[in-house]
Short mmCIF file of C-alpha atoms in Angstrom, two decimals:
data_model
loop_
_atom_site.label_atom_id
_atom_site.label_comp_id
_atom_site.label_asym_id
_atom_site.label_seq_id
_atom_site.Cartn_x
_atom_site.Cartn_y
_atom_site.Cartn_z
CA MET L 152 -88.83 -91.61 17.15
CA LEU L 153 -89.87 -87.77 18.47
CA ILE L 154 -86.17 -87.08 19.04
CA ALA L 155 -85.23 -88.50 15.13
CA ARG L 156 -87.94 -86.21 13.90
CA ASP L 157 -87.20 -83.21 15.74
CA LEU L 158 -83.10 -83.75 14.80
CA LYS L 159 -84.62 -84.13 10.90
CA SER L 160 -86.54 -80.94 10.93
CA LYS L 161 -83.09 -79.24 11.77
CA ASN L 162 -81.11 -80.36 9.34
CA TRP L 163 -79.48 -83.47 10.67
CA GLU L 164 -78.77 -86.55 9.36
CA VAL L 165 -80.17 -89.97 11.32
CA TYR L 166 -79.38 -93.14 11.24
CA PHE L 167 -81.69 -95.48 13.52
CA PHE L 168 -80.96 -98.90 14.49
CA SER L 169 -84.04 -100.93 15.56
CA SER L 170 -81.71 -103.00 18.45
CA ALA L 171 -77.97 -102.82 18.74
CA ALA L 172 -77.79 -106.42 17.58
CA ALA L 173 -79.10 -105.63 14.44
CA ILE L 174 -76.05 -103.61 13.68
CA PRO L 175 -74.11 -104.88 10.78
CA ASP L 176 -70.35 -105.27 11.15
CA GLY L 177 -68.63 -102.63 10.20
CA ALA L 178 -71.01 -99.84 10.59
CA GLY L 179 -69.34 -97.73 13.23
CA ALA L 180 -66.36 -97.24 11.21
CA ALA L 181 -68.30 -96.38 7.71
CA LEU L 182 -70.52 -93.85 10.10
CA THR L 183 -67.19 -92.62 10.95
CA ALA L 184 -65.55 -92.62 8.01
CA TYR L 185 -68.34 -90.87 6.31
CA ALA L 186 -68.86 -88.52 9.28
CA VAL L 187 -65.08 -87.70 8.59
CA GLN L 188 -65.60 -86.45 4.95
CA ASN L 189 -68.82 -84.83 5.65
CA LYS L 190 -67.59 -82.77 8.36
CA ASN L 191 -70.43 -79.53 7.89
CA LYS L 192 -72.97 -82.25 8.31
CA LYS L 193 -74.84 -82.83 11.64
CA ILE L 194 -74.71 -86.89 12.07
CA ALA L 195 -76.91 -88.74 14.70
CA VAL L 196 -76.94 -92.22 14.85
CA MET L 197 -79.87 -93.66 17.21
CA VAL L 198 -79.61 -97.47 18.81
CA ASP L 199 -82.32 -99.08 20.58
CA ASP L 200 -82.55 -101.59 22.77
CA VAL L 201 -78.38 -101.52 23.67
CA GLY L 202 -78.67 -104.09 26.07
CA SER L 203 -78.81 -106.53 23.45
CA ASN L 204 -75.43 -105.91 22.14
CA PRO L 205 -73.24 -103.21 24.46
CA GLU L 206 -69.78 -104.61 23.39
CA SER L 207 -70.92 -103.27 19.53
CA HIS L 208 -67.83 -101.82 17.96
CA LEU L 209 -70.80 -99.20 16.21
CA PHE L 210 -70.37 -97.75 20.18
CA ILE L 211 -66.27 -98.28 20.27
CA ASP L 212 -66.32 -96.37 16.90
CA LEU L 213 -68.49 -93.21 17.91
CA LEU L 214 -68.20 -93.16 21.59
CA LYS L 215 -64.72 -93.15 21.66
CA GLY L 216 -63.92 -91.36 18.31
CA GLN L 217 -63.15 -87.55 18.23
CA LEU L 218 -66.02 -86.43 16.07
CA PRO L 219 -68.03 -83.20 16.79
CA ASN L 220 -70.33 -83.75 14.27
CA VAL L 221 -71.78 -87.09 15.31
CA LEU L 222 -74.40 -87.48 18.20
CA THR L 223 -74.77 -90.93 19.43
CA VAL L 224 -77.96 -91.83 21.14
CA GLY L 225 -78.96 -95.06 22.90
CA ALA L 226 -82.28 -96.32 24.42
CA ALA L 227 -82.19 -99.72 26.86
CA VAL L 228 -84.24 -100.94 29.35
CA GLY L 229 -82.77 -100.90 32.86
CA GLN L 230 -79.07 -100.57 33.66
CA PHE L 231 -76.65 -101.71 30.68
CA TYR L 232 -73.02 -100.36 32.19
CA ILE L 233 -71.04 -102.69 30.28
CA THR L 234 -68.76 -101.38 27.74
CA CYS L 235 -70.81 -98.27 26.78
CA ASN L 236 -69.19 -95.07 27.04
CA PHE L 237 -72.26 -92.51 26.55
CA ARG L 238 -71.18 -89.37 27.65
CA LYS L 239 -74.81 -88.72 29.73
CA LYS L 240 -77.27 -91.41 30.82
CA LEU L 241 -80.58 -90.45 31.77
CA HIS L 242 -83.22 -92.29 33.56
CA THR L 243 -87.09 -91.74 31.96
CA SER L 244 -87.73 -90.13 35.50
CA ASP L 245 -85.40 -87.23 34.38
CA LEU L 246 -86.91 -86.27 31.17
CA VAL L 247 -90.76 -85.31 32.92
CA LEU L 248 -91.41 -82.12 34.40
CA ARG L 249 -91.98 -82.02 38.42
CA GLU L 250 -93.97 -79.41 40.89
CA GLY L 251 -91.22 -76.86 41.91
CA ASP L 252 -88.90 -77.18 38.82
CA GLN L 253 -87.53 -74.51 37.43
CA ASP L 254 -88.61 -75.14 34.47
CA VAL L 255 -92.35 -75.24 36.03
CA LEU L 256 -91.78 -72.25 37.96
CA ASP L 257 -90.62 -70.03 34.61
CA LEU L 258 -93.84 -70.91 32.50
CA ILE L 259 -96.28 -70.43 35.06
CA ALA L 260 -94.49 -66.66 35.14
CA HIS L 261 -94.83 -66.29 31.58
CA TRP L 262 -98.13 -67.96 31.28
CA LYS L 263 -99.15 -65.10 34.13
CA THR L 264 -97.74 -62.55 32.06
CA LYS L 265 -100.38 -63.32 28.84
CA GLU L 266 -103.45 -62.16 31.27
CA VAL L 267 -105.81 -64.73 30.23
CA ALA L 268 -106.92 -65.30 33.20
CA SER L 269 -106.33 -64.83 36.70
CA PRO L 270 -102.60 -65.75 38.08
CA GLU L 271 -104.51 -68.18 40.59
CA MET L 272 -105.90 -69.77 37.95
CA VAL L 273 -103.39 -69.88 35.82
CA VAL L 274 -101.55 -72.14 38.81
CA HIS L 275 -104.50 -74.69 38.98
CA VAL L 276 -104.42 -75.23 35.63
CA SER L 277 -100.41 -75.47 35.21
CA MET L 278 -100.84 -78.03 37.94
CA PHE L 279 -103.56 -80.11 36.99
CA LEU L 280 -101.84 -80.53 33.33
CA LEU L 281 -98.51 -81.13 35.01
CA ASN L 282 -99.95 -83.85 37.15
CA TYR L 283 -102.20 -85.52 34.11
CA CYS L 284 -99.73 -85.55 31.97
CA GLY L 285 -97.41 -87.14 34.62
CA GLY L 286 -94.60 -84.41 33.74
CA HIS L 287 -94.12 -85.50 30.23
CA VAL L 288 -93.03 -82.25 28.49
CA TYR L 289 -95.38 -82.36 25.09
CA PRO L 290 -98.44 -83.13 26.70
CA VAL L 291 -98.16 -80.34 29.19
CA LEU L 292 -96.69 -77.81 26.56
CA ALA L 293 -99.27 -78.24 24.10
CA PHE L 294 -101.90 -78.10 26.55
CA MET L 295 -100.57 -75.25 28.01
CA GLU L 296 -100.22 -73.36 24.96
CA TYR L 297 -104.20 -73.97 23.64
CA PHE L 298 -105.98 -72.72 26.70
CA PHE L 299 -103.02 -70.09 27.61
CA THR L 300 -103.56 -68.44 24.09
CA HIS L 301 -106.22 -69.97 21.85
CA PRO L 302 -109.22 -67.61 22.33
CA GLU L 303 -111.90 -70.28 22.16
CA ALA L 304 -110.07 -71.47 25.34
CA LYS L 305 -110.26 -68.74 27.24
CA GLU L 306 -114.19 -68.97 28.34
CA PHE L 307 -113.03 -72.31 30.23
CA LEU L 308 -110.34 -70.34 32.60
CA ALA L 309 -113.41 -68.36 34.54
CA ASP L 310 -112.65 -70.77 37.61
CA GLU L 311 -111.92 -74.47 38.49
CA LYS L 312 -115.22 -76.27 37.90
CA GLU L 313 -115.70 -75.24 34.68
CA PHE L 314 -112.39 -75.51 33.32
CA ARG L 315 -112.44 -79.24 34.87
CA ARG L 316 -116.24 -79.78 33.31
CA HIS L 317 -114.45 -78.61 30.00
CA PHE L 318 -111.37 -80.97 29.83
CA PHE L 319 -113.12 -83.93 31.00
CA SER L 320 -115.92 -83.34 28.66
CA GLN L 321 -116.51 -85.29 25.15
CA THR L 322 -116.00 -81.88 23.15
CA PHE L 323 -112.63 -81.60 23.84
CA VAL L 324 -111.83 -85.21 23.93
CA ARG L 325 -113.32 -85.00 20.36
CA SER L 326 -110.65 -81.63 20.35
CA THR L 327 -108.33 -81.34 17.62
CA ILE L 328 -105.24 -80.45 19.95
CA TYR L 329 -106.74 -83.82 22.36
CA ARG L 330 -106.85 -86.23 19.20
CA GLN L 331 -103.08 -84.13 18.00
CA VAL L 332 -101.79 -84.84 21.63
CA CYS L 333 -102.61 -88.77 21.90
CA SER L 334 -101.37 -89.21 18.20
CA ARG L 335 -98.22 -88.13 18.77
CA CYS L 336 -97.70 -89.47 22.61
CA PHE L 337 -99.77 -93.22 21.71
CA ASP L 338 -99.44 -94.04 17.97
CA ASP L 339 -96.25 -94.80 17.73
CA GLY L 340 -96.25 -96.86 21.06
CA MET L 341 -99.12 -98.60 20.09
CA ALA L 342 -97.24 -99.58 16.52
CA ILE L 343 -93.98 -100.95 18.45
CA GLU L 344 -96.25 -102.19 21.28
CA PRO L 345 -99.18 -103.45 19.83
CA ASN L 346 -100.87 -105.50 23.22
CA SER L 347 -99.70 -101.77 25.15
CA ALA L 348 -103.11 -100.70 26.27
CA LYS L 349 -103.41 -104.37 27.63
CA THR L 350 -100.14 -104.39 29.22
CA VAL L 351 -100.88 -100.84 31.05
CA SER L 352 -104.46 -102.53 32.64
CA ARG L 353 -102.53 -105.64 34.24
CA VAL L 354 -99.66 -103.21 35.57
CA LEU L 355 -102.32 -100.33 37.15
CA SER L 356 -104.71 -103.61 38.25
CA GLY L 357 -101.85 -105.19 40.32
CA ARG L 358 -101.66 -108.34 37.37
CA GLU L 359 -98.58 -107.59 35.78
CA GLU L 360 -96.62 -110.40 33.76
CA ASP L 361 -92.91 -110.62 33.63
CA ASN L 362 -92.06 -108.64 30.35
CA ASP L 363 -94.97 -106.13 31.36
CA ILE L 364 -92.32 -103.53 33.33
CA GLY L 365 -89.64 -103.49 30.68
CA THR L 366 -92.50 -102.83 28.06
CA LEU L 367 -93.80 -99.99 29.72
CA THR L 368 -89.75 -98.60 30.51
CA ARG L 369 -89.45 -99.09 26.69
CA LEU L 370 -92.02 -96.67 26.36
CA GLY L 371 -91.24 -94.30 28.46
CA TRP L 372 -94.32 -94.86 30.49
CA TRP L 373 -92.44 -96.00 33.97
CA ASP L 374 -90.33 -94.38 36.56
CA SER L 375 -87.80 -97.34 37.60
CA GLU L 376 -87.17 -95.15 40.68
CA LYS L 377 -90.49 -94.70 42.33
CA GLN L 378 -91.30 -98.27 40.38
CA ASP L 379 -94.74 -96.45 39.10
CA ASP L 380 -96.17 -94.93 36.20
CA ILE L 381 -95.52 -91.92 34.71
#
């Protein structure tokens, strides 16, 4: 959903199917014809639950067609390399930042130039946020921007103890930035999976049920390679 919102903000037309099994017959041909007739438009077709119908003609028409103005994005739980011919396949774990990544090193170097805190504190805060947010890009960047650019946050960067005290305080939990991050990260997931909180609780306490890991994977909260939560 966040990808769709981002694309729409950049003037893409976005078509979303909640499941490959729900794709109507002829949808691929219709979208192909539309794309050919409107070559000046950027069109994104997003399909969830690809594994429910990986042989849909939509994938045959869009993924094998020569349509430079069409982007097709599919999501699925586990492996689904059947007939789908996506150019690039990503695991959830590929989409998170990790300590030592060049992107992370570049971010730290960037924030050091702002001179809002000592270089050591910039590194400490950056690594703390990276680990606290599980490497998820949006919350890491949102919190970094808040602490390293907003004047009211500068007072909490005096030392590690003061920073952590503020970060875990009720004042920060009630702050606008904290609520914005929580809303963007969790509201859509809770709407899709109303019982996701209970699912997380079961998994973290070692009491997971048959479909719990699949639920967390769909929400982007599970690293299938490490077999651990993100």
